[in-house]
Each structure stands twice: as C-alpha cells, then as structure tokens.
C-alpha cells in the first residue's frame, strides 16, 4: 500500500506580504492554551504561574511575559487567561502547561483553533483603524495590551506586541476571510 | 452607543448582546410556599418607564462578562456600568 504521510499545514499557508509601510505575515509554530482559574483558586494560580512559567498574573486586558518558553500570558476575561508560548512538545501544548501549573487551572488547547497574523510597520495603525473599533493610540492601547473584539464581523484577539506591531488571532475556520479583510485594508492604504 | 466597561474602558455596543431587565438577577426561591406566583412575577412583570432602565448586557465579542448597564431610554445616555458579578455579590449571592 502506498505511503500517504500527513503533514500539518499552517492555517494561511505561511502568508507573508509587505505593502508600503505595512508588513503582514502569518505566525505559526506558537502554541496557545487557555487557562481557567477555579473559583477561590486565585492564590494557588498566582503561585503556580510564578513557579511554573516565571510570570505574574495580568489583569483582564493586559498581558505579562514569562521567563520560560517565550511565554506571554494574556488576560482575556475575569478568571480566564490565554498562554501563548513555544511549546517544548508541539503536539501536546496543553500537557506542557498542565505540567507547569500543576493543576492550579483548567487548561484547554487552543493552538490550531486560531490563525495568527502579525501586522507591523509604520503604517500599522492606519491599516487597522479602518477595520478595528478599538482605540489603538499609545495612551489607550500601550504595548502588552490585549483585547477580544470584532473586525469585519469576525471575532479577533488583538495583542500589541511592539511599538508598531500587533498580533491578530482569529478563528481558523474563517481565517481566509479574516486575511482578506486585513489584506484589503492594507492595500487600501497604498491607493 | 458606547458602553464604558468597568474593566476594559469604552466599547462599542455592537460587541454586546442584551438579555433584559437586571431584576433577572433576583431569582426567587423555588422552594418558597408561593413559588408559582413569585416565578410568574419574575418572568412576566416588568416596569417599563420612559427613562432610566437597568439591564443585563453580555460582552459577547469581548471579555464575556455580564454587565448591569443603567441607561436612559429617553436620551440613550449610559448612566452607570457595573459588573453583574459585583451586583449579585452585593445582593447576597455567593457568585
């Protein structure tokens, strides 16, 4: 019987394009795991986060950096955080987080559910202001700030990961439509 | 309409879904003697003043929190925004 090896493909086939002052590229290889804090387990969770990932707990809407696995902890909602990191075991990212947190949170692997795009460059805010309702000015949305919102009717998590750089995550099932929306906004700038 | 979220700051109303009157937080005791009447009132009876309303809003396209929004139906002004969890705890609920 013929060998038919299965290979994982990134959601947007490694899309990478620069138009004018904006670079738009898919980010792949990062693991994403959600962590829900049990009721009354705040202290245990904070201790486990410091011990296992070297990070402090961010407030909702903020993020903190861990000192292991390039981890970034995103405060998504009260009692729920997303952990973005380079998994030592790419096939089992949730297990890695479970090992690091020792059961202080309920964890769920989100890795392949979200397509990730990084949009960066001097024109990044001009490109985003056409599709994003949030105020992305320095005072309102400084580096490290994170939010769940909608762009072109699609759910998006937006993280400011640099002075002129944003990481966008949108559900993989509609990733092509999301890419189209963002790409079109970037192209509109150059006309 | 802009809702000034207590944790996240001002957000556009299109990120939210409305459930209804904030009195839904005060669910009656199902074991009470007159539970049938209490639930009838809880489900069906609402004040509908022209003016100030307290309503439950869900930040569906955001941090998924429930809010109690006080707003005026005459001016569309949003007067107060609280986390529903804080309101419920203040009214003696455990969460």
PDB file of C-alpha atoms in Angstrom:
ATOM      1  CA  UNK A   1       0.000   0.000   0.000  1.00  0.00           C
ATOM      2  CA  UNK A   2       1.263   3.473  -0.868  1.00  0.00           C
ATOM      3  CA  UNK A   3       2.546   5.582   1.966  1.00  0.00           C
ATOM      4  CA  UNK A   4       0.470   8.738   2.388  1.00  0.00           C
ATOM      5  CA  UNK A   5       2.140  10.820   5.068  1.00  0.00           C
ATOM      6  CA  UNK A   6       0.008  13.510   6.688  1.00  0.00           C
ATOM      7  CA  UNK A   7       1.639  16.860   7.295  1.00  0.00           C
ATOM      8  CA  UNK A   8       0.147  19.702   9.267  1.00  0.00           C
ATOM      9  CA  UNK A   9      -0.212  22.946   7.276  1.00  0.00           C
ATOM     10  CA  UNK A  10      -0.488  26.387   8.761  1.00  0.00           C
ATOM     11  CA  UNK A  11      -3.957  27.974   8.508  1.00  0.00           C
ATOM     12  CA  UNK A  12      -2.872  30.550   5.909  1.00  0.00           C
ATOM     13  CA  UNK A  13      -0.109  28.578   4.166  1.00  0.00           C
ATOM     14  CA  UNK A  14       2.571  30.838   5.612  1.00  0.00           C
ATOM     15  CA  UNK A  15       1.173  34.040   4.083  1.00  0.00           C
ATOM     16  CA  UNK A  16       3.759  36.841   4.064  1.00  0.00           C
ATOM     17  CA  UNK A  17       3.424  40.120   2.197  1.00  0.00           C
ATOM     18  CA  UNK A  18       4.686  43.642   2.619  1.00  0.00           C
ATOM     19  CA  UNK A  19       2.816  46.542   1.044  1.00  0.00           C
ATOM     20  CA  UNK A  20       4.249  50.011   1.529  1.00  0.00           C
ATOM     21  CA  UNK A  21       4.859  50.635   5.218  1.00  0.00           C
ATOM     22  CA  UNK A  22       2.940  47.592   6.446  1.00  0.00           C
ATOM     23  CA  UNK A  23       4.154  44.004   6.715  1.00  0.00           C
ATOM     24  CA  UNK A  24       1.516  41.303   7.107  1.00  0.00           C
ATOM     25  CA  UNK A  25       2.618  37.761   7.876  1.00  0.00           C
ATOM     26  CA  UNK A  26       1.179  34.592   9.322  1.00  0.00           C
ATOM     27  CA  UNK A  27       2.687  33.494  12.626  1.00  0.00           C
ATOM     28  CA  UNK A  28       2.936  29.745  13.005  1.00  0.00           C
ATOM     29  CA  UNK A  29       4.638  27.479  15.474  1.00  0.00           C
ATOM     30  CA  UNK A  30       3.299  29.195  18.574  1.00  0.00           C
ATOM     31  CA  UNK A  31       1.173  27.217  20.993  1.00  0.00           C
ATOM     32  CA  UNK A  32      -1.930  28.730  22.577  1.00  0.00           C
ATOM     33  CA  UNK A  33      -3.542  27.256  25.667  1.00  0.00           C
ATOM     34  CA  UNK A  34      -6.392  28.701  27.723  1.00  0.00           C
ATOM     35  CA  UNK A  35      -6.281  28.525  31.500  1.00  0.00           C
ATOM     36  CA  UNK A  36      -9.411  28.980  33.617  1.00  0.00           C
ATOM     37  CA  UNK A  37      -8.888  29.728  37.282  1.00  0.00           C
ATOM     38  CA  UNK A  38     -11.059  27.644  39.624  1.00  0.00           C
ATOM     39  CA  UNK A  39     -13.352  29.580  41.961  1.00  0.00           C
ATOM     40  CA  UNK A  40     -11.381  30.572  45.040  1.00  0.00           C
ATOM     41  CA  UNK A  41      -8.129  29.388  43.457  1.00  0.00           C
ATOM     42  CA  UNK A  42      -6.574  32.777  42.755  1.00  0.00           C
ATOM     43  CA  UNK A  43      -3.678  32.481  45.199  1.00  0.00           C
ATOM     44  CA  UNK A  44      -2.777  28.945  44.121  1.00  0.00           C
ATOM     45  CA  UNK A  45      -2.914  30.030  40.473  1.00  0.00           C
ATOM     46  CA  UNK A  46      -0.657  33.061  41.022  1.00  0.00           C
ATOM     47  CA  UNK A  47       1.868  30.879  42.862  1.00  0.00           C
ATOM     48  CA  UNK A  48       1.800  28.196  40.138  1.00  0.00           C
ATOM     49  CA  UNK A  49       2.184  30.800  37.390  1.00  0.00           C
ATOM     50  CA  UNK A  50       5.236  32.316  39.112  1.00  0.00           C
ATOM     51  CA  UNK A  51       6.753  28.904  39.833  1.00  0.00           C
ATOM     52  CA  UNK A  52       5.976  27.176  36.526  1.00  0.00           C
ATOM     53  CA  UNK A  53       6.296  29.957  33.944  1.00  0.00           C
ATOM     54  CA  UNK A  54       8.024  32.748  35.840  1.00  0.00           C
ATOM     55  CA  UNK A  55       5.154  35.121  35.172  1.00  0.00           C
ATOM     56  CA  UNK A  56       2.807  37.309  37.162  1.00  0.00           C
ATOM     57  CA  UNK A  57      -0.934  37.232  36.547  1.00  0.00           C
ATOM     58  CA  UNK A  58      -2.093  40.008  34.199  1.00  0.00           C
ATOM     59  CA  UNK A  59      -5.290  41.966  34.749  1.00  0.00           C
ATOM     60  CA  UNK A  60      -8.057  41.477  32.172  1.00  0.00           C
ATOM     61  CA  UNK A  61      -6.960  43.386  29.071  1.00  0.00           C
ATOM     62  CA  UNK A  62      -3.270  43.208  29.916  1.00  0.00           C
ATOM     63  CA  UNK A  63      -0.506  40.708  29.347  1.00  0.00           C
ATOM     64  CA  UNK A  64       2.694  39.705  31.125  1.00  0.00           C
ATOM     65  CA  UNK A  65       5.850  37.938  29.961  1.00  0.00           C
ATOM     66  CA  UNK A  66       7.083  34.694  31.466  1.00  0.00           C
ATOM     67  CA  UNK A  67      10.765  33.783  31.601  1.00  0.00           C
ATOM     68  CA  UNK A  68      10.275  30.296  30.126  1.00  0.00           C
ATOM     69  CA  UNK A  69       9.320  29.117  26.603  1.00  0.00           C
ATOM     70  CA  UNK A  70       8.965  32.756  25.403  1.00  0.00           C
ATOM     71  CA  UNK A  71       5.617  32.660  27.178  1.00  0.00           C
ATOM     72  CA  UNK A  72       3.169  35.558  27.207  1.00  0.00           C
ATOM     73  CA  UNK A  73       0.153  35.419  29.485  1.00  0.00           C
ATOM     74  CA  UNK A  74      -2.922  37.208  28.124  1.00  0.00           C
ATOM     75  CA  UNK A  75      -5.698  38.340  30.471  1.00  0.00           C
ATOM     76  CA  UNK A  76      -8.752  37.555  28.326  1.00  0.00           C
ATOM     77  CA  UNK A  77     -11.574  37.819  30.848  1.00  0.00           C
ATOM     78  CA  UNK A  78     -12.026  37.603  34.614  1.00  0.00           C
ATOM     79  CA  UNK A  79     -10.854  34.093  35.606  1.00  0.00           C
ATOM     80  CA  UNK A  80      -9.620  33.182  32.120  1.00  0.00           C
ATOM     81  CA  UNK A  81      -6.167  33.647  30.613  1.00  0.00           C
ATOM     82  CA  UNK A  82      -4.551  32.570  27.375  1.00  0.00           C
ATOM     83  CA  UNK A  83      -0.946  31.379  27.420  1.00  0.00           C
ATOM     84  CA  UNK A  84       0.988  31.959  24.208  1.00  0.00           C
ATOM     85  CA  UNK A  85       4.310  30.114  24.124  1.00  0.00           C
ATOM     86  CA  UNK A  86       6.813  27.988  22.270  1.00  0.00           C
ATOM     87  CA  UNK A  87       5.792  24.524  23.316  1.00  0.00           C
ATOM     88  CA  UNK A  88       8.607  22.086  24.137  1.00  0.00           C
ATOM     89  CA  UNK A  89       6.193  19.372  22.934  1.00  0.00           C
ATOM     90  CA  UNK A  90       4.358  20.904  19.934  1.00  0.00           C
ATOM     91  CA  UNK A  91       1.875  18.036  19.691  1.00  0.00           C
ATOM     92  CA  UNK A  92       0.770  18.340  23.315  1.00  0.00           C
ATOM     93  CA  UNK A  93       0.894  22.009  24.376  1.00  0.00           C
ATOM     94  CA  UNK A  94      -1.869  21.632  26.979  1.00  0.00           C
ATOM     95  CA  UNK A  95       0.151  18.941  28.770  1.00  0.00           C
ATOM     96  CA  UNK A  96       3.143  21.303  28.905  1.00  0.00           C
ATOM     97  CA  UNK A  97       1.017  23.979  30.583  1.00  0.00           C
ATOM     98  CA  UNK A  98      -0.557  21.422  32.899  1.00  0.00           C
ATOM     99  CA  UNK A  99       2.939  20.299  33.935  1.00  0.00           C
ATOM    100  CA  UNK A 100       3.992  23.911  34.531  1.00  0.00           C
ATOM    101  CA  UNK A 101       0.880  24.881  36.504  1.00  0.00           C
ATOM    102  CA  UNK A 102       0.414  21.614  38.369  1.00  0.00           C
ATOM    103  CA  UNK A 103      -3.371  21.611  38.157  1.00  0.00           C
ATOM    104  CA  UNK A 104      -3.916  25.143  39.509  1.00  0.00           C
ATOM    105  CA  UNK A 105      -6.036  25.912  36.426  1.00  0.00           C
ATOM    106  CA  UNK A 106      -8.303  24.114  33.978  1.00  0.00           C
ATOM    107  CA  UNK A 107      -6.407  24.122  30.693  1.00  0.00           C
ATOM    108  CA  UNK A 108      -7.630  23.662  27.115  1.00  0.00           C
ATOM    109  CA  UNK A 109      -5.508  23.522  23.994  1.00  0.00           C
ATOM    110  CA  UNK A 110      -6.477  26.314  21.579  1.00  0.00           C
ATOM    111  CA  UNK A 111      -3.442  26.082  19.307  1.00  0.00           C
ATOM    112  CA  UNK A 112      -4.940  25.010  15.997  1.00  0.00           C
ATOM    113  CA  UNK A 113      -8.233  26.832  16.562  1.00  0.00           C
ATOM    114  CA  UNK A 114      -6.759  30.257  15.886  1.00  0.00           C
ATOM    115  CA  UNK A 115      -4.991  31.624  12.836  1.00  0.00           C
ATOM    116  CA  UNK A 116      -2.361  34.178  13.809  1.00  0.00           C
ATOM    117  CA  UNK A 117      -1.288  37.185  11.780  1.00  0.00           C
ATOM    118  CA  UNK A 118       1.324  39.753  12.695  1.00  0.00           C
ATOM    119  CA  UNK A 119       0.780  43.199  11.248  1.00  0.00           C
ATOM    120  CA  UNK A 120       3.685  45.576  11.696  1.00  0.00           C
ATOM    121  CA  UNK A 121       5.320  48.681  10.313  1.00  0.00           C
ATOM    122  CA  UNK A 122       4.964  52.452  10.364  1.00  0.00           C
ATOM    123  CA  UNK A 123       1.519  52.320   8.711  1.00  0.00           C
ATOM    124  CA  UNK A 124       0.059  49.686  11.006  1.00  0.00           C
ATOM    125  CA  UNK A 125      -2.424  51.933  12.831  1.00  0.00           C
ATOM    126  CA  UNK A 126      -3.690  53.424   9.585  1.00  0.00           C
ATOM    127  CA  UNK A 127      -4.367  49.920   8.292  1.00  0.00           C
ATOM    128  CA  UNK A 128      -6.085  48.786  11.473  1.00  0.00           C
ATOM    129  CA  UNK A 129      -8.175  51.878  12.165  1.00  0.00           C
ATOM    130  CA  UNK A 130     -10.287  51.076   9.098  1.00  0.00           C
ATOM    131  CA  UNK A 131     -11.408  47.701  10.462  1.00  0.00           C
ATOM    132  CA  UNK A 132     -10.870  47.818  14.235  1.00  0.00           C
ATOM    133  CA  UNK A 133     -13.286  49.703  16.502  1.00  0.00           C
ATOM    134  CA  UNK A 134     -10.811  49.941  19.383  1.00  0.00           C
ATOM    135  CA  UNK A 135      -8.711  52.994  20.091  1.00  0.00           C
ATOM    136  CA  UNK A 136      -5.166  51.806  19.328  1.00  0.00           C
ATOM    137  CA  UNK A 137      -3.394  55.039  20.263  1.00  0.00           C
ATOM    138  CA  UNK A 138      -0.407  54.789  22.614  1.00  0.00           C
ATOM    139  CA  UNK A 139      -2.318  56.068  25.667  1.00  0.00           C
ATOM    140  CA  UNK A 140      -5.349  53.822  25.162  1.00  0.00           C
ATOM    141  CA  UNK A 141      -3.600  50.678  23.916  1.00  0.00           C
ATOM    142  CA  UNK A 142       0.051  50.595  25.046  1.00  0.00           C
ATOM    143  CA  UNK A 143       2.447  47.721  24.367  1.00  0.00           C
ATOM    144  CA  UNK A 144       1.330  44.496  26.038  1.00  0.00           C
ATOM    145  CA  UNK A 145      -2.343  45.449  25.943  1.00  0.00           C
ATOM    146  CA  UNK A 146      -4.691  42.727  24.673  1.00  0.00           C
ATOM    147  CA  UNK A 147      -8.382  42.707  23.740  1.00  0.00           C
ATOM    148  CA  UNK A 148     -11.014  40.481  22.238  1.00  0.00           C
ATOM    149  CA  UNK A 149     -13.099  42.376  19.690  1.00  0.00           C
ATOM    150  CA  UNK A 150     -14.624  42.139  16.214  1.00  0.00           C
ATOM    151  CA  UNK A 151     -13.249  43.160  12.831  1.00  0.00           C
ATOM    152  CA  UNK A 152     -15.444  42.792   9.746  1.00  0.00           C
ATOM    153  CA  UNK A 153     -17.913  40.757  11.867  1.00  0.00           C
ATOM    154  CA  UNK A 154     -15.187  38.227  12.736  1.00  0.00           C
ATOM    155  CA  UNK A 155     -14.007  37.574  16.272  1.00  0.00           C
ATOM    156  CA  UNK A 156     -10.429  38.743  16.824  1.00  0.00           C
ATOM    157  CA  UNK A 157      -7.974  38.791  19.682  1.00  0.00           C
ATOM    158  CA  UNK A 158      -5.573  41.688  19.263  1.00  0.00           C
ATOM    159  CA  UNK A 159      -2.288  41.938  21.188  1.00  0.00           C
ATOM    160  CA  UNK A 160       0.065  44.867  20.849  1.00  0.00           C
ATOM    161  CA  UNK A 161       3.454  43.138  20.863  1.00  0.00           C
ATOM    162  CA  UNK A 162       5.640  46.048  19.801  1.00  0.00           C
ATOM    163  CA  UNK A 163       5.674  49.796  19.220  1.00  0.00           C
ATOM    164  CA  UNK A 164       4.379  49.306  15.660  1.00  0.00           C
ATOM    165  CA  UNK A 165       3.423  45.652  15.831  1.00  0.00           C
ATOM    166  CA  UNK A 166       0.192  43.814  16.592  1.00  0.00           C
ATOM    167  CA  UNK A 167      -0.575  40.102  16.763  1.00  0.00           C
ATOM    168  CA  UNK A 168      -4.069  39.261  15.498  1.00  0.00           C
ATOM    169  CA  UNK A 169      -5.763  35.945  16.197  1.00  0.00           C
ATOM    170  CA  UNK A 170      -8.993  34.885  14.551  1.00  0.00           C
ATOM    171  CA  UNK A 171     -10.825  31.545  14.366  1.00  0.00           C
ATOM    172  CA  UNK A 172      -9.163  29.203  11.917  1.00  0.00           C
ATOM    173  CA  UNK A 173     -12.446  28.245  10.258  1.00  0.00           C
ATOM    174  CA  UNK A 174     -12.849  31.795   8.909  1.00  0.00           C
ATOM    175  CA  UNK A 175      -9.146  32.590   8.644  1.00  0.00           C
ATOM    176  CA  UNK A 176      -9.205  33.191   4.871  1.00  0.00           C
ATOM    177  CA  UNK A 177     -11.997  35.741   5.186  1.00  0.00           C
ATOM    178  CA  UNK A 178     -10.157  37.423   8.016  1.00  0.00           C
ATOM    179  CA  UNK A 179      -6.934  37.577   5.993  1.00  0.00           C
ATOM    180  CA  UNK A 180      -8.891  39.060   3.096  1.00  0.00           C
ATOM    181  CA  UNK A 181     -10.312  41.790   5.348  1.00  0.00           C
ATOM    182  CA  UNK A 182      -6.937  42.756   6.791  1.00  0.00           C
ATOM    183  CA  UNK A 183      -5.102  42.485   3.480  1.00  0.00           C
ATOM    184  CA  UNK A 184      -7.674  44.678   1.757  1.00  0.00           C
ATOM    185  CA  UNK A 185      -7.321  47.296   4.462  1.00  0.00           C
ATOM    186  CA  UNK A 186      -3.548  47.298   3.958  1.00  0.00           C
ATOM    187  CA  UNK A 187      -3.941  47.533   0.172  1.00  0.00           C
ATOM    188  CA  UNK A 188      -6.376  50.432   0.528  1.00  0.00           C
ATOM    189  CA  UNK A 189      -3.593  52.433   2.147  1.00  0.00           C
ATOM    190  CA  UNK A 190      -1.411  52.280  -0.943  1.00  0.00           C
ATOM    191  CA  UNK A 191      -4.046  53.671  -3.285  1.00  0.00           C
TER     192      UNK A 191
ATOM    193  CA  UNK B   1     -23.980  53.632  21.792  1.00  0.00           C
ATOM    194  CA  UNK B   2     -20.757  53.314  23.773  1.00  0.00           C
ATOM    195  CA  UNK B   3     -20.694  51.212  26.943  1.00  0.00           C
ATOM    196  CA  UNK B   4     -17.926  52.160  29.352  1.00  0.00           C
ATOM    197  CA  UNK B   5     -16.843  48.711  30.535  1.00  0.00           C
ATOM    198  CA  UNK B   6     -15.561  48.798  34.148  1.00  0.00           C
ATOM    199  CA  UNK B   7     -12.539  46.626  33.295  1.00  0.00           C
ATOM    200  CA  UNK B   8     -11.828  47.457  29.667  1.00  0.00           C
ATOM    201  CA  UNK B   9     -12.933  51.019  29.085  1.00  0.00           C
ATOM    202  CA  UNK B  10     -15.273  52.300  26.377  1.00  0.00           C
ATOM    203  CA  UNK B  11     -16.519  49.661  23.928  1.00  0.00           C
ATOM    204  CA  UNK B  12     -18.990  49.895  21.073  1.00  0.00           C
ATOM    205  CA  UNK B  13     -22.441  48.456  21.795  1.00  0.00           C
ATOM    206  CA  UNK B  14     -22.176  46.119  18.783  1.00  0.00           C
ATOM    207  CA  UNK B  15     -19.738  43.982  20.813  1.00  0.00           C
ATOM    208  CA  UNK B  16     -22.552  43.306  23.310  1.00  0.00           C
ATOM    209  CA  UNK B  17     -25.792  41.345  23.443  1.00  0.00           C
ATOM    210  CA  UNK B  18     -28.659  42.432  25.677  1.00  0.00           C
ATOM    211  CA  UNK B  19     -30.537  39.928  27.836  1.00  0.00           C
ATOM    212  CA  UNK B  20     -33.153  42.069  29.553  1.00  0.00           C
ATOM    213  CA  UNK B  21     -34.054  43.664  32.853  1.00  0.00           C
ATOM    214  CA  UNK B  22     -31.456  43.428  35.636  1.00  0.00           C
ATOM    215  CA  UNK B  23     -34.147  42.124  38.030  1.00  0.00           C
ATOM    216  CA  UNK B  24     -33.414  38.708  36.453  1.00  0.00           C
ATOM    217  CA  UNK B  25     -30.517  38.551  38.942  1.00  0.00           C
ATOM    218  CA  UNK B  26     -33.063  38.200  41.765  1.00  0.00           C
ATOM    219  CA  UNK B  27     -34.286  34.716  41.001  1.00  0.00           C
ATOM    220  CA  UNK B  28     -36.971  33.642  43.522  1.00  0.00           C
ATOM    221  CA  UNK B  29     -36.572  30.750  45.924  1.00  0.00           C
ATOM    222  CA  UNK B  30     -38.072  27.723  44.124  1.00  0.00           C
ATOM    223  CA  UNK B  31     -38.948  26.107  47.462  1.00  0.00           C
ATOM    224  CA  UNK B  32     -40.994  29.055  48.730  1.00  0.00           C
ATOM    225  CA  UNK B  33     -44.676  28.465  49.589  1.00  0.00           C
ATOM    226  CA  UNK B  34     -45.815  30.857  46.855  1.00  0.00           C
ATOM    227  CA  UNK B  35     -43.085  29.887  44.346  1.00  0.00           C
ATOM    228  CA  UNK B  36     -45.551  29.713  41.434  1.00  0.00           C
ATOM    229  CA  UNK B  37     -46.667  33.290  41.956  1.00  0.00           C
ATOM    230  CA  UNK B  38     -43.095  34.512  42.556  1.00  0.00           C
ATOM    231  CA  UNK B  39     -41.901  32.913  39.321  1.00  0.00           C
ATOM    232  CA  UNK B  40     -44.879  34.293  37.426  1.00  0.00           C
ATOM    233  CA  UNK B  41     -43.938  37.792  38.536  1.00  0.00           C
ATOM    234  CA  UNK B  42     -40.213  37.141  37.968  1.00  0.00           C
ATOM    235  CA  UNK B  43     -40.801  36.011  34.399  1.00  0.00           C
ATOM    236  CA  UNK B  44     -43.561  38.309  33.224  1.00  0.00           C
ATOM    237  CA  UNK B  45     -43.861  41.512  35.224  1.00  0.00           C
ATOM    238  CA  UNK B  46     -41.611  44.395  34.219  1.00  0.00           C
ATOM    239  CA  UNK B  47     -41.716  48.094  34.814  1.00  0.00           C
ATOM    240  CA  UNK B  48     -41.260  49.883  31.504  1.00  0.00           C
ATOM    241  CA  UNK B  49     -40.652  53.526  32.373  1.00  0.00           C
ATOM    242  CA  UNK B  50     -39.747  56.138  29.796  1.00  0.00           C
ATOM    243  CA  UNK B  51     -36.335  56.955  31.230  1.00  0.00           C
ATOM    244  CA  UNK B  52     -33.967  55.006  33.391  1.00  0.00           C
ATOM    245  CA  UNK B  53     -33.616  51.249  32.836  1.00  0.00           C
ATOM    246  CA  UNK B  54     -31.254  48.769  34.487  1.00  0.00           C
ATOM    247  CA  UNK B  55     -30.403  45.981  32.077  1.00  0.00           C
ATOM    248  CA  UNK B  56     -28.160  42.946  31.768  1.00  0.00           C
ATOM    249  CA  UNK B  57     -25.718  43.143  28.884  1.00  0.00           C
ATOM    250  CA  UNK B  58     -23.301  40.387  27.843  1.00  0.00           C
ATOM    251  CA  UNK B  59     -19.909  41.310  26.380  1.00  0.00           C
ATOM    252  CA  UNK B  60     -20.032  38.508  23.862  1.00  0.00           C
ATOM    253  CA  UNK B  61     -17.385  39.852  21.474  1.00  0.00           C
ATOM    254  CA  UNK B  62     -15.140  40.885  24.325  1.00  0.00           C
ATOM    255  CA  UNK B  63     -14.301  39.557  27.750  1.00  0.00           C
ATOM    256  CA  UNK B  64     -17.546  37.569  28.080  1.00  0.00           C
ATOM    257  CA  UNK B  65     -18.531  39.348  31.256  1.00  0.00           C
ATOM    258  CA  UNK B  66     -22.102  40.170  32.265  1.00  0.00           C
ATOM    259  CA  UNK B  67     -22.727  43.824  32.999  1.00  0.00           C
ATOM    260  CA  UNK B  68     -25.540  45.765  34.631  1.00  0.00           C
ATOM    261  CA  UNK B  69     -25.993  48.839  32.450  1.00  0.00           C
ATOM    262  CA  UNK B  70     -28.128  51.741  33.642  1.00  0.00           C
ATOM    263  CA  UNK B  71     -29.253  53.822  30.698  1.00  0.00           C
ATOM    264  CA  UNK B  72     -31.947  56.273  29.768  1.00  0.00           C
ATOM    265  CA  UNK B  73     -34.342  55.284  27.008  1.00  0.00           C
ATOM    266  CA  UNK B  74     -35.182  58.955  26.526  1.00  0.00           C
ATOM    267  CA  UNK B  75     -31.661  60.244  25.870  1.00  0.00           C
ATOM    268  CA  UNK B  76     -29.739  56.995  25.131  1.00  0.00           C
ATOM    269  CA  UNK B  77     -27.293  58.168  27.756  1.00  0.00           C
ATOM    270  CA  UNK B  78     -25.427  55.404  29.598  1.00  0.00           C
ATOM    271  CA  UNK B  79     -25.505  56.463  33.250  1.00  0.00           C
ATOM    272  CA  UNK B  80     -23.715  53.633  35.023  1.00  0.00           C
ATOM    273  CA  UNK B  81     -21.977  50.346  34.172  1.00  0.00           C
ATOM    274  CA  UNK B  82     -21.261  47.663  36.782  1.00  0.00           C
ATOM    275  CA  UNK B  83     -20.038  44.064  36.650  1.00  0.00           C
ATOM    276  CA  UNK B  84     -23.084  41.852  37.208  1.00  0.00           C
ATOM    277  CA  UNK B  85     -20.956  39.677  39.460  1.00  0.00           C
ATOM    278  CA  UNK B  86     -20.327  42.627  41.802  1.00  0.00           C
ATOM    279  CA  UNK B  87     -24.028  43.499  41.795  1.00  0.00           C
ATOM    280  CA  UNK B  88     -25.018  39.896  42.570  1.00  0.00           C
ATOM    281  CA  UNK B  89     -22.486  39.575  45.402  1.00  0.00           C
ATOM    282  CA  UNK B  90     -23.637  42.895  46.854  1.00  0.00           C
ATOM    283  CA  UNK B  91     -27.182  41.470  46.878  1.00  0.00           C
ATOM    284  CA  UNK B  92     -26.094  38.465  48.923  1.00  0.00           C
ATOM    285  CA  UNK B  93     -25.447  35.912  46.201  1.00  0.00           C
ATOM    286  CA  UNK B  94     -22.311  33.759  46.530  1.00  0.00           C
ATOM    287  CA  UNK B  95     -21.127  34.499  42.954  1.00  0.00           C
TER     288      UNK B  95
END
